[in-house]
CSV table of C-alpha atoms in Angstrom, one decimal:
chain,number,residue,atom,x,y,z
F,7,MET,CA,7.2,-2.6,-18.7
F,8,PRO,CA,6.9,0.7,-16.6
F,9,PRO,CA,9.6,1.7,-14.1
F,10,ALA,CA,9.2,0.3,-10.5
F,11,PRO,CA,7.1,2.9,-8.5
F,12,CYS,CA,9.2,4.9,-6.5
F,13,VAL,CA,7.3,6.5,-3.4
F,14,PRO,CA,9.1,8.2,-0.3
F,15,HIS,CA,11.4,6.1,1.9
F,16,ALA,CA,11.3,6.9,5.6
F,17,PRO,CA,14.2,8.9,6.9
F,18,GLU,CA,17.3,7.1,8.3
F,19,ALA,CA,18.6,7.6,11.6
F,20,GLY,CA,19.4,11.2,12.3
F,21,SER,CA,17.6,12.5,9.4
F,22,ARG,CA,14.7,14.9,9.3
F,23,PRO,CA,11.3,12.9,8.9
F,24,CYS,CA,9.5,13.4,5.6
F,25,SER,CA,5.9,13.3,4.9
F,26,HIS,CA,4.1,11.9,1.9
F,27,ALA,CA,2.8,14.9,-0.2
F,28,LEU,CA,-0.1,13.8,-2.2
F,29,SER,CA,-0.2,15.5,-5.4
F,30,ARG,CA,-4.0,15.7,-5.7
F,31,PRO,CA,-5.3,15.8,-2.1
F,32,ALA,CA,-8.4,18.0,-3.2
F,33,GLU,CA,-9.4,15.1,-5.6
F,34,ALA,CA,-10.6,12.8,-2.7
F,35,PRO,CA,-9.5,9.4,-3.3
F,36,HIS,CA,-12.6,8.2,-5.7
F,37,ALA,CA,-11.6,10.3,-8.5
F,38,ARG,CA,-8.1,8.6,-8.5
F,39,ILE,CA,-9.8,5.2,-7.9
F,40,ARG,CA,-12.1,5.5,-10.9
F,41,LEU,CA,-9.2,6.3,-13.0
F,42,LEU,CA,-7.3,3.3,-11.7
F,43,GLY,CA,-10.3,1.2,-12.4
F,44,GLN,CA,-10.3,2.4,-16.1
F,45,ARG,CA,-6.4,1.7,-16.3
F,46,LEU,CA,-7.0,-2.0,-14.9
F,47,VAL,CA,-9.9,-2.6,-17.3
F,48,ALA,CA,-8.0,-1.3,-20.3
F,49,ARG,CA,-5.4,-3.9,-19.5
F,50,GLY,CA,-7.8,-6.5,-18.7
F,51,ALA,CA,-6.4,-6.9,-15.4
F,52,THR,CA,-7.9,-7.1,-11.7
F,53,LEU,CA,-6.7,-6.0,-8.3
F,54,ALA,CA,-6.8,-7.4,-4.7
F,55,THR,CA,-5.6,-6.0,-1.4
F,56,ALA,CA,-4.1,-7.3,1.6
F,57,GLU,CA,-4.5,-4.8,4.6
F,58,SER,CA,-3.4,-4.4,7.9
F,59,CYS,CA,-3.0,-0.9,9.4
F,60,THR,CA,-5.9,0.4,6.9
F,61,GLY,CA,-8.3,-2.3,8.0
F,62,GLY,CA,-10.0,-2.8,4.8
F,63,LEU,CA,-9.9,0.9,4.0
F,64,ILE,CA,-8.3,0.5,0.4
F,65,ALA,CA,-10.9,-2.2,-0.3
F,66,ALA,CA,-13.9,-0.2,1.0
F,67,LEU,CA,-12.5,3.0,-1.3
F,68,CYS,CA,-12.4,0.9,-4.2
F,69,THR,CA,-16.0,-0.5,-3.8
F,70,ASP,CA,-17.3,2.6,-3.3
F,71,VAL,CA,-16.9,3.4,-6.8
F,72,PRO,CA,-19.7,2.1,-9.1
F,73,GLY,CA,-18.6,-0.7,-11.7
F,74,SER,CA,-15.8,-1.7,-9.5
F,75,SER,CA,-16.6,-5.1,-9.7
F,76,ALA,CA,-15.1,-5.2,-13.2
F,77,TRP,CA,-11.6,-4.8,-11.8
F,78,PHE,CA,-11.6,-5.4,-7.9
F,79,THR,CA,-11.5,-8.9,-6.9
F,80,GLY,CA,-11.6,-8.5,-3.2
F,81,GLY,CA,-9.1,-8.2,-0.3
F,82,VAL,CA,-7.8,-9.5,3.0
F,83,VAL,CA,-7.8,-7.6,6.2
F,84,ALA,CA,-5.0,-9.2,7.8
F,85,TYR,CA,-4.8,-7.5,10.9
F,86,ALA,CA,-3.5,-10.1,13.2
F,87,ASN,CA,-0.3,-12.0,12.6
F,88,GLU,CA,-2.4,-15.4,12.7
F,89,VAL,CA,-4.3,-14.3,9.7
F,90,LYS,CA,-1.1,-13.0,7.9
F,91,ARG,CA,0.4,-16.5,8.3
F,92,ASP,CA,-2.7,-18.7,8.1
F,93,VAL,CA,-4.7,-17.0,5.1
F,94,LEU,CA,-1.8,-15.0,3.2
F,95,ARG,CA,0.7,-17.8,4.0
F,96,VAL,CA,3.5,-15.3,5.4
F,97,ASP,CA,6.2,-17.3,6.7
F,98,PRO,CA,6.0,-17.2,10.4
F,99,VAL,CA,9.9,-16.9,10.2
F,100,LEU,CA,9.4,-13.7,8.6
F,101,LEU,CA,7.1,-12.2,11.4
F,102,ALA,CA,9.0,-13.4,14.2
F,103,THR,CA,12.5,-12.0,12.7
F,104,HIS,CA,11.3,-8.7,11.1
F,105,GLY,CA,8.0,-7.9,12.7
F,106,ALA,CA,4.8,-7.2,10.9
F,107,VAL,CA,5.7,-3.9,10.0
F,108,SER,CA,8.5,-4.8,7.5
F,109,GLU,CA,9.5,-5.1,3.9
F,110,PRO,CA,9.7,-8.9,3.8
F,111,VAL,CA,6.4,-9.2,5.5
F,112,VAL,CA,4.6,-6.6,3.3
F,113,ARG,CA,6.1,-8.3,0.3
F,114,ALA,CA,4.8,-11.7,1.2
F,115,MET,CA,1.4,-9.9,2.0
F,116,ALA,CA,1.2,-8.6,-1.5
F,117,ALA,CA,2.5,-12.0,-3.1
F,118,GLY,CA,0.1,-14.0,-1.1
F,119,VAL,CA,-3.0,-12.1,-1.7
F,120,ARG,CA,-2.3,-12.2,-5.6
F,121,ARG,CA,-2.0,-15.9,-5.4
F,122,LEU,CA,-5.2,-16.4,-3.3
F,123,THR,CA,-7.3,-14.4,-5.8
F,124,GLY,CA,-5.7,-14.7,-9.1
F,125,THR,CA,-5.3,-11.2,-9.9
F,126,ARG,CA,-2.3,-9.7,-11.7
F,127,TYR,CA,-2.0,-6.8,-9.6
F,128,ALA,CA,-2.2,-6.7,-5.6
F,129,VAL,CA,-1.3,-3.8,-3.0
F,130,ALA,CA,-0.5,-4.8,0.7
F,131,VAL,CA,0.1,-2.3,3.4
F,132,SER,CA,1.3,-2.9,7.4
F,133,GLY,CA,2.1,-0.2,9.5
F,134,VAL,CA,1.9,1.7,12.8
F,135,ALA,CA,-1.1,4.2,12.7
F,136,GLY,CA,-1.0,5.1,16.4
F,137,PRO,CA,-1.5,6.5,18.7
F,138,ASP,CA,0.4,3.7,20.4
F,139,GLY,CA,2.7,1.1,19.1
F,140,GLY,CA,5.6,3.0,17.9
F,141,THR,CA,9.3,2.3,18.3
F,142,PRO,CA,12.4,4.2,17.8
F,143,GLU,CA,12.9,2.1,14.8
F,144,LYS,CA,9.4,2.0,13.7
F,145,PRO,CA,7.7,5.4,15.0
F,146,VAL,CA,4.0,6.1,14.7
F,147,GLY,CA,3.3,6.9,11.0
F,148,THR,CA,5.8,4.0,9.8
F,149,VAL,CA,4.1,2.2,6.8
F,150,TRP,CA,5.4,-0.4,4.6
F,151,LEU,CA,3.8,-0.6,1.2
F,152,ALA,CA,3.9,-3.3,-1.5
F,153,VAL,CA,2.5,-3.7,-4.9
F,154,ALA,CA,2.7,-6.9,-7.0
F,155,ASP,CA,2.7,-6.9,-10.8
F,156,GLY,CA,2.5,-10.7,-11.7
F,157,ASP,CA,5.5,-12.1,-9.7
F,158,THR,CA,7.3,-8.9,-9.4
F,159,VAL,CA,6.8,-7.1,-5.8
F,160,HIS,CA,8.1,-3.7,-5.3
F,161,ALA,CA,8.0,-2.4,-1.7
F,162,ARG,CA,8.6,1.0,0.0
F,163,ARG,CA,8.8,2.4,3.6
F,164,LEU,CA,6.6,5.5,4.3
F,165,LEU,CA,6.5,7.9,7.3
F,166,PHE,CA,3.2,9.9,7.5
F,167,PRO,CA,2.5,12.7,10.1
F,168,GLY,CA,-0.8,13.2,12.0
F,169,ASP,CA,-3.3,11.1,13.9
F,170,ARG,CA,-4.5,7.6,13.3
F,171,ALA,CA,-7.2,8.5,10.8
F,172,SER,CA,-4.9,10.6,9.0
F,173,VAL,CA,-2.3,7.9,8.7
F,174,ARG,CA,-4.7,5.4,7.3
F,175,LEU,CA,-6.2,7.6,4.8
F,176,ALA,CA,-2.8,8.9,3.5
F,177,THR,CA,-1.7,5.1,3.3
F,178,ALA,CA,-4.8,4.2,1.3
F,179,GLN,CA,-4.0,7.0,-0.9
F,180,ALA,CA,-0.5,6.3,-1.3
F,181,ALA,CA,-1.5,2.9,-2.5
F,182,VAL,CA,-3.7,4.1,-5.3
F,183,GLU,CA,-1.1,6.8,-6.3
F,184,THR,CA,1.6,3.9,-6.5
F,185,LEU,CA,-0.5,1.6,-8.2
F,186,LEU,CA,-1.2,4.4,-10.9
F,187,ALA,CA,2.4,5.1,-11.1
F,188,LEU,CA,3.0,1.5,-11.7
F,189,LEU,CA,0.3,1.4,-14.5
F,190,GLY,CA,2.3,4.5,-16.2
F,191,GLU,CA,-0.5,7.0,-15.2
F,192,GLN,CA,1.8,9.6,-13.6
F,193,GLU,CA,5.0,10.0,-11.4
F,194,PRO,CA,4.4,9.0,-7.9
F,195,PRO,CA,4.2,11.7,-5.2
F,196,ARG,CA,7.5,13.1,-3.9
F,197,GLU,CA,8.4,13.6,-0.4
F,198,THR,CA,8.6,16.8,1.2
F,199,ASP,CA,10.1,17.7,4.6
F,200,ALA,CA,8.0,17.9,7.5
F,201,PRO,CA,8.2,20.9,9.5
């Protein structure tokens, strides 16, 4: 079993923020997604997505790749809490207690979409893409990302710099890289200090 994926944590209070340094920014996500598809097909496995802040971008990037129907089953854009609750079966207590952008909620989203679609792997994201909506505890650029491998779910908190489009794209790329790391393809991207 591959080690649990490890992607950068958001900074603790009082520390400097970090950005997610994607190791292959020039490869645009499609080459990496083709590789992800190859790895999934080799395992006879499929993938589903549960997306909030990315609004379906991860699923769109996956289905941009010809042949993705062999490994991508579908996704749920759970932008509203009601969709998280009613479609993905996220416990309303988790949403009320922790908020949509939280570890318990993103874990439940990943588990929920995996159950819904019957896939082995699932990825879920929920974050604050901006430009509004940030708080001191969850500033703009904060994203929770979870990946499910069977019944095991791993989650990480990330902090991305940039505007709304940049945060959404970085989140999608981080999801792909985290899945590849889970499949043993490479070490996940390392954090770097933001200027």
